[in-house]
Every structure is written in structure tokens, then in C-alpha cells.
Amino acid sequence: MMNTLKKLAAVISIAAVSAGVWANQTVTVGASATPHAVILEHIKPELAKQGIDLKIKIYSDYVQPNTQLVSKKLDANYFQYRPFLNDFNAKTKSNLVPVVPVHIEPFLLYSSKITNLKQLKDGATVAIPSDPVNGGRGLLLLAKLNLITLKPGFKQLALPTDKLLSVRDIASNPKKLKIKELDSAMLPRTLSQVDLAALNCNYVLEAKLDIKKSLYIESGQDGKNIWAEYLVVRPGDQKKPEIQKVAKALNSDSTRQFIKQHFKGEIYTAF
């Protein structure tokens, strides 16, 4: 009987320890400061009720969140859309996978020197992101507004895997615009040095620029979620219960209402 009681006590002790570990399971997600980390902060209380301790690691660039996810310093990241993820996977031979789309950010043309695109002079300096995906998106926007034309075959992305373009794919530049490629995070700080800039919305929000003063807003709402920002993990991890809980919280009605109320139309839900 004594041995039985000891064994039972041992089982109960192990179960208690296991429950304690589960109750405090940590999931570390890399994210841009806003809106990504802000949205993650919103879901932390709900995840805590489910035994998930959500840790948010903020990055100011678009490189480290993926490289640190590959090296297992993160459990997931939330900062990118699929064309960017596809480009990273192809260049690094990685296989990171998207789990769920969460929100869509507009892509903006902004200036501190002019108030209308018609005021853009010949020879003006236009800054675009230096990475191939966001830089390509900037060029597509300039082409859409007839500021440049592109070589045949380049158009708005219909699939996340569509070919990206670069400045080498400009067919004509009638206004002789000087295209300057800069790191996305730097662009809001260089507005006084250029005539026009193509900006990612998250850096506009971080810099507290007035989105309503944008010269043009590309919403990114194409009905295909090509420009939706995704929760991303290593291959196979999308099936883990803790990742599924994070994904479900990010796609909840509560998160939908939070995005609408907190960001007041500056970004859009993608689910």
C-alpha cells in the first residue's frame, strides 16, 4: 500500500509539474513596432488565459525577424507579406511558411515639399525602398500614376509568386526622375532630402506622420491578400497547438474590432 501511495504521489507530482510547464508556455514572436506589436499586445491577455505567455520582440528592420526565426531564436514572426517571404525563402533556401493573414497596410506616396503630384518637377528625387519587394511595389505605384513606364510583362502582382521588378525594368522615365533606393526604415527620416517617397505604412505610423497628408494611398486591398501581413513560422510549426492558439487569437472578432477601433481606418483587416 505504501509503495502504491508513493507511486501515486509521484504521478500526481509529475502531472502538476507538466501542468505548470504548460500553463507558462512561452511563444516568442518577432514583429515591427506598429501596427504588428500593438496588435500582438492586444491578444496577450486572451492567450494568457489559454496558458500561453506571449513574448514580443520588436525589430526596426525587415531582415532580422526572418533570420532569427530560421535560427530558432523566435517561434514565429509577424511583419511581412507573402511576396517578401517568397523572396527571402528563395534567396536563403529557407522554407518559412505563412500561417494566417492578419492585416493589410496601405503603401503611400508622401512628400514634405509638394502637396500634389502635379507639382512634381522634372528631375525630382524620388525615394523608394531598397529591398526588391517593397522597391518593386514602389515602382509599380509610380507606373500606375504614369510617372514612369515599365518594360513589357511587368504589372500589378496577381500572385505572391509573380516576378518582382527593379529600376532596371523601367522602360521610360519622361520626367527624368532620380530614383533613390533607401532602407525602408530610413525613408520617413529623409523626407526633407527628397521630393517624394514611397513609404511602407508601418514606418509612417512609427514616425507619426499624418497619413491623410499622403499624396497617394495604395490600399493593397486586392481581394487576394497578396499584400496582407502574415503570422509566419518554420515548416511544420504551423500545426503546433500553441501556434494555432496565436493564429486563432490574431484572427478573432476581438482583434478585428481592435484593428478597426484603434487604427481608425489607417490599416485594414485581412480576415
CSV table of C-alpha atoms in Angstrom, one decimal:
chain,number,residue,atom,x,y,z
A,1,MET,CA,0.0,0.0,0.0
A,2,MET,CA,2.8,2.4,0.9
A,3,ASN,CA,4.5,1.7,-2.4
A,4,THR,CA,1.3,2.3,-4.2
A,5,LEU,CA,0.8,5.6,-2.4
A,6,LYS,CA,4.3,6.7,-3.2
A,7,LYS,CA,3.8,5.9,-6.9
A,8,LEU,CA,0.5,7.7,-6.9
A,9,ALA,CA,2.2,10.8,-5.3
A,10,ALA,CA,4.9,10.7,-7.9
A,11,VAL,CA,2.4,10.6,-10.7
A,12,ILE,CA,0.5,13.5,-9.3
A,13,SER,CA,3.8,15.4,-8.8
A,14,ILE,CA,4.8,14.8,-12.4
A,15,ALA,CA,1.3,15.8,-13.6
A,16,ALA,CA,1.5,19.0,-11.6
A,17,VAL,CA,4.9,19.9,-13.0
A,18,SER,CA,3.7,19.2,-16.5
A,19,ALA,CA,0.6,21.4,-16.0
A,20,GLY,CA,2.8,24.1,-14.6
A,21,VAL,CA,5.0,24.0,-17.7
A,22,TRP,CA,2.0,24.1,-20.0
A,23,ALA,CA,0.5,26.9,-18.0
A,24,ASN,CA,3.6,29.0,-18.6
A,25,GLN,CA,4.4,28.0,-22.2
A,26,THR,CA,6.3,30.8,-23.9
A,27,VAL,CA,5.8,31.8,-27.5
A,28,THR,CA,8.2,34.5,-28.8
A,29,VAL,CA,7.1,36.4,-31.8
A,30,GLY,CA,9.3,38.9,-33.7
A,31,ALA,CA,7.4,42.0,-35.0
A,32,SER,CA,7.6,45.5,-36.3
A,33,ALA,CA,6.8,48.1,-33.6
A,34,THR,CA,3.5,49.2,-35.1
A,35,PRO,CA,0.9,48.0,-36.0
A,36,HIS,CA,2.2,44.5,-35.5
A,37,ALA,CA,3.5,44.6,-31.9
A,38,VAL,CA,0.5,46.7,-31.0
A,39,ILE,CA,-1.9,44.0,-32.3
A,40,LEU,CA,0.1,41.3,-30.5
A,41,GLU,CA,-0.1,43.2,-27.2
A,42,HIS,CA,-3.9,43.2,-27.7
A,43,ILE,CA,-4.1,39.4,-27.8
A,44,LYS,CA,-1.7,38.8,-24.9
A,45,PRO,CA,-4.4,38.7,-22.2
A,46,GLU,CA,-6.5,36.2,-24.1
A,47,LEU,CA,-3.5,33.9,-24.8
A,48,ALA,CA,-2.6,34.1,-21.1
A,49,LYS,CA,-6.0,32.6,-20.2
A,50,GLN,CA,-5.1,29.7,-22.5
A,51,GLY,CA,-1.7,29.1,-20.9
A,52,ILE,CA,0.4,31.0,-23.5
A,53,ASP,CA,2.9,33.6,-22.3
A,54,LEU,CA,3.3,35.7,-25.5
A,55,LYS,CA,6.7,37.4,-25.7
A,56,ILE,CA,7.0,40.1,-28.3
A,57,LYS,CA,10.5,41.0,-29.7
A,58,ILE,CA,10.5,44.3,-31.7
A,59,TYR,CA,12.7,44.8,-34.7
A,60,SER,CA,13.3,48.0,-36.7
A,61,ASP,CA,14.3,46.3,-39.9
A,62,TYR,CA,12.9,43.6,-42.3
A,63,VAL,CA,15.9,41.3,-42.1
A,64,GLN,CA,16.4,40.1,-38.5
A,65,PRO,CA,12.8,38.8,-37.9
A,66,ASN,CA,13.3,36.1,-40.6
A,67,THR,CA,16.9,35.2,-40.0
A,68,GLN,CA,16.2,34.8,-36.3
A,69,LEU,CA,13.2,32.7,-37.0
A,70,VAL,CA,15.3,30.4,-39.1
A,71,SER,CA,18.0,30.2,-36.4
A,72,LYS,CA,15.2,29.3,-33.8
A,73,LYS,CA,15.7,32.4,-31.7
A,74,LEU,CA,12.0,33.1,-32.4
A,75,ASP,CA,8.9,30.9,-32.5
A,76,ALA,CA,7.2,33.0,-35.1
A,77,ASN,CA,7.2,36.4,-36.7
A,78,TYR,CA,4.6,38.9,-37.9
A,79,PHE,CA,5.8,41.7,-40.1
A,80,GLN,CA,5.7,40.6,-43.8
A,81,TYR,CA,3.6,39.8,-46.8
A,82,ARG,CA,3.9,36.7,-49.0
A,83,PRO,CA,5.9,38.3,-51.8
A,84,PHE,CA,8.6,39.4,-49.3
A,85,LEU,CA,8.5,36.0,-47.6
A,86,ASN,CA,8.8,34.2,-51.0
A,87,ASP,CA,11.8,36.4,-51.9
A,88,PHE,CA,13.5,35.6,-48.6
A,89,ASN,CA,12.9,31.9,-48.9
A,90,ALA,CA,14.3,31.8,-52.5
A,91,LYS,CA,17.4,33.8,-51.6
A,92,THR,CA,18.3,31.9,-48.4
A,93,LYS,CA,16.9,28.5,-49.4
A,94,SER,CA,14.6,28.6,-46.4
A,95,ASN,CA,11.1,27.2,-46.1
A,96,LEU,CA,9.4,29.6,-43.7
A,97,VAL,CA,5.6,29.3,-44.1
A,98,PRO,CA,2.7,31.7,-43.7
A,99,VAL,CA,0.0,30.7,-41.2
A,100,VAL,CA,-2.8,33.3,-41.2
A,101,PRO,CA,-3.2,36.7,-42.7
A,102,VAL,CA,-3.9,39.4,-40.1
A,103,HIS,CA,-4.0,42.9,-41.6
A,104,ILE,CA,-3.2,44.9,-44.8
A,105,GLU,CA,-1.3,48.2,-44.7
A,106,PRO,CA,-1.5,50.8,-47.4
A,107,PHE,CA,1.5,51.8,-49.4
A,108,LEU,CA,1.9,55.6,-49.6
A,109,LEU,CA,3.5,58.4,-51.7
A,110,TYR,CA,4.5,61.1,-49.3
A,111,SER,CA,6.2,64.5,-49.5
A,112,SER,CA,7.2,67.3,-47.3
A,113,LYS,CA,7.8,69.6,-50.3
A,114,ILE,CA,4.8,69.3,-52.5
A,115,THR,CA,1.1,69.0,-51.9
A,116,ASN,CA,0.1,67.5,-55.2
A,117,LEU,CA,1.7,65.1,-57.7
A,118,LYS,CA,1.2,67.6,-60.4
A,119,GLN,CA,3.8,69.8,-58.6
A,120,LEU,CA,6.5,67.1,-59.1
A,121,LYS,CA,9.1,68.8,-61.3
A,122,ASP,CA,11.3,67.2,-63.9
A,123,GLY,CA,14.5,65.8,-62.4
A,124,ALA,CA,12.9,65.4,-58.9
A,125,THR,CA,14.3,62.9,-56.5
A,126,VAL,CA,12.0,60.0,-55.6
A,127,ALA,CA,13.0,57.6,-52.9
A,128,ILE,CA,11.8,54.0,-52.8
A,129,PRO,CA,12.6,51.1,-50.5
A,130,SER,CA,15.9,49.3,-51.3
A,131,ASP,CA,14.6,45.8,-50.9
A,132,PRO,CA,13.4,44.2,-54.1
A,133,VAL,CA,9.8,43.6,-52.9
A,134,ASN,CA,8.9,46.9,-51.5
A,135,GLY,CA,11.1,48.7,-54.0
A,136,GLY,CA,9.3,46.9,-56.8
A,137,ARG,CA,6.0,47.8,-55.2
A,138,GLY,CA,7.1,51.4,-55.2
A,139,LEU,CA,7.9,51.3,-58.9
A,140,LEU,CA,4.6,49.7,-59.7
A,141,LEU,CA,2.9,52.6,-57.9
A,142,LEU,CA,4.9,55.1,-59.9
A,143,ALA,CA,4.0,53.3,-63.1
A,144,LYS,CA,0.3,53.2,-62.1
A,145,LEU,CA,0.4,57.0,-61.8
A,146,ASN,CA,2.2,57.3,-65.2
A,147,LEU,CA,5.3,58.8,-63.7
A,148,ILE,CA,7.4,56.0,-65.3
A,149,THR,CA,6.6,53.2,-67.7
A,150,LEU,CA,7.8,49.6,-67.3
A,151,LYS,CA,9.2,47.0,-69.7
A,152,PRO,CA,6.6,44.6,-71.2
A,153,GLY,CA,5.5,41.8,-68.8
A,154,PHE,CA,5.6,43.8,-65.6
A,155,LYS,CA,2.3,44.7,-64.0
A,156,GLN,CA,0.5,44.7,-60.6
A,157,LEU,CA,1.0,41.4,-58.9
A,158,ALA,CA,-1.7,38.8,-59.4
A,159,LEU,CA,0.0,36.1,-57.4
A,160,PRO,CA,2.5,36.3,-54.5
A,161,THR,CA,5.0,34.4,-56.7
A,162,ASP,CA,4.8,36.9,-59.6
A,163,LYS,CA,8.1,38.3,-60.9
A,164,LEU,CA,9.4,41.3,-59.0
A,165,LEU,CA,10.8,44.3,-60.8
A,166,SER,CA,13.7,46.7,-60.2
A,167,VAL,CA,14.9,50.0,-61.5
A,168,ARG,CA,16.5,48.1,-64.4
A,169,ASP,CA,12.9,47.3,-65.6
A,170,ILE,CA,12.0,50.9,-66.1
A,171,ALA,CA,11.3,51.4,-69.8
A,172,SER,CA,10.9,55.2,-69.8
A,173,ASN,CA,11.3,58.0,-67.4
A,174,PRO,CA,9.8,61.1,-69.1
A,175,LYS,CA,10.2,63.4,-66.1
A,176,LYS,CA,13.8,62.2,-65.7
A,177,LEU,CA,13.1,61.4,-62.0
A,178,LYS,CA,16.1,60.5,-59.9
A,179,ILE,CA,15.1,57.2,-58.3
A,180,LYS,CA,16.9,56.8,-54.9
A,181,GLU,CA,16.8,53.4,-53.2
A,182,LEU,CA,17.0,53.6,-49.4
A,183,ASP,CA,16.3,51.3,-46.5
A,184,SER,CA,12.5,51.3,-45.7
A,185,ALA,CA,13.1,52.3,-42.1
A,186,MET,CA,15.1,55.4,-43.1
A,187,LEU,CA,12.6,56.8,-45.6
A,188,PRO,CA,10.5,58.8,-43.2
A,189,ARG,CA,13.6,60.5,-41.9
A,190,THR,CA,14.8,61.5,-45.4
A,191,LEU,CA,11.6,63.3,-46.5
A,192,SER,CA,13.3,66.7,-46.2
A,193,GLN,CA,16.1,65.5,-48.6
A,194,VAL,CA,13.9,64.1,-51.4
A,195,ASP,CA,10.9,65.4,-53.3
A,196,LEU,CA,8.8,62.3,-53.0
A,197,ALA,CA,9.0,59.0,-51.2
A,198,ALA,CA,7.2,55.6,-51.4
A,199,LEU,CA,6.6,54.5,-47.8
A,200,ASN,CA,5.5,51.3,-46.0
A,201,CYS,CA,2.7,52.2,-43.7
A,202,ASN,CA,4.2,50.7,-40.6
A,203,TYR,CA,7.1,53.2,-40.8
A,204,VAL,CA,4.7,56.0,-41.4
A,205,LEU,CA,2.8,55.0,-38.2
A,206,GLU,CA,6.1,54.8,-36.3
A,207,ALA,CA,7.2,58.2,-37.5
A,208,LYS,CA,3.7,59.6,-36.5
A,209,LEU,CA,3.2,61.1,-40.0
A,210,ASP,CA,-0.3,62.2,-40.9
A,211,ILE,CA,-1.5,59.5,-43.4
A,212,LYS,CA,-4.2,61.9,-44.6
A,213,LYS,CA,-1.5,64.1,-46.0
A,214,SER,CA,-0.2,61.4,-48.3
A,215,LEU,CA,-0.2,62.4,-52.0
A,216,TYR,CA,-1.4,59.0,-52.9
A,217,ILE,CA,-2.6,55.9,-51.0
A,218,GLU,CA,-2.5,52.4,-52.5
A,219,SER,CA,-4.7,50.4,-50.2
A,220,GLY,CA,-3.4,47.0,-51.1
A,221,GLN,CA,-6.9,45.6,-50.8
A,222,ASP,CA,-6.8,43.4,-53.9
A,223,GLY,CA,-9.1,40.7,-52.7
A,224,LYS,CA,-6.3,38.1,-52.9
A,225,ASN,CA,-4.4,39.1,-49.7
A,226,ILE,CA,-1.2,39.4,-51.7
A,227,TRP,CA,-0.2,42.4,-49.5
A,228,ALA,CA,-1.7,41.0,-46.3
A,229,GLU,CA,0.7,40.8,-43.3
A,230,TYR,CA,1.0,37.2,-42.1
A,231,LEU,CA,2.0,35.3,-39.0
A,232,VAL,CA,5.0,33.2,-40.2
A,233,VAL,CA,6.7,30.1,-38.7
A,234,ARG,CA,9.2,27.4,-39.5
A,235,PRO,CA,7.9,24.5,-41.7
A,236,GLY,CA,5.8,22.1,-39.6
A,237,ASP,CA,5.4,24.5,-36.7
A,238,GLN,CA,2.0,25.8,-38.0
A,239,LYS,CA,0.5,22.6,-36.6
A,240,LYS,CA,1.7,23.2,-33.1
A,241,PRO,CA,-1.2,23.8,-30.6
A,242,GLU,CA,0.5,27.0,-29.2
A,243,ILE,CA,0.9,28.5,-32.7
A,244,GLN,CA,-2.7,27.6,-33.6
A,245,LYS,CA,-3.8,29.5,-30.5
A,246,VAL,CA,-1.8,32.6,-31.5
A,247,ALA,CA,-3.2,32.3,-35.0
A,248,LYS,CA,-6.8,32.0,-33.7
A,249,ALA,CA,-6.3,35.0,-31.4
A,250,LEU,CA,-5.0,37.1,-34.3
A,251,ASN,CA,-8.0,36.2,-36.4
A,252,SER,CA,-10.6,36.6,-33.7
A,253,ASP,CA,-13.5,39.0,-33.7
A,254,SER,CA,-11.9,40.8,-30.8
A,255,THR,CA,-8.8,41.5,-33.0
A,256,ARG,CA,-10.9,42.6,-35.9
A,257,GLN,CA,-12.7,45.2,-33.7
A,258,PHE,CA,-9.4,46.3,-32.1
A,259,ILE,CA,-7.8,47.0,-35.5
A,260,LYS,CA,-10.9,49.0,-36.7
A,261,GLN,CA,-11.2,51.0,-33.5
A,262,HIS,CA,-7.5,51.5,-32.6
A,263,PHE,CA,-6.2,52.3,-36.1
A,264,LYS,CA,-9.3,54.2,-37.3
A,265,GLY,CA,-9.0,53.0,-40.9
A,266,GLU,CA,-5.3,53.5,-41.3
A,267,ILE,CA,-4.9,49.7,-41.8
A,268,TYR,CA,-7.4,47.0,-42.7
A,269,THR,CA,-8.2,43.6,-41.5
A,270,ALA,CA,-7.3,40.7,-43.8
A,271,PHE,CA,-9.6,38.0,-42.4
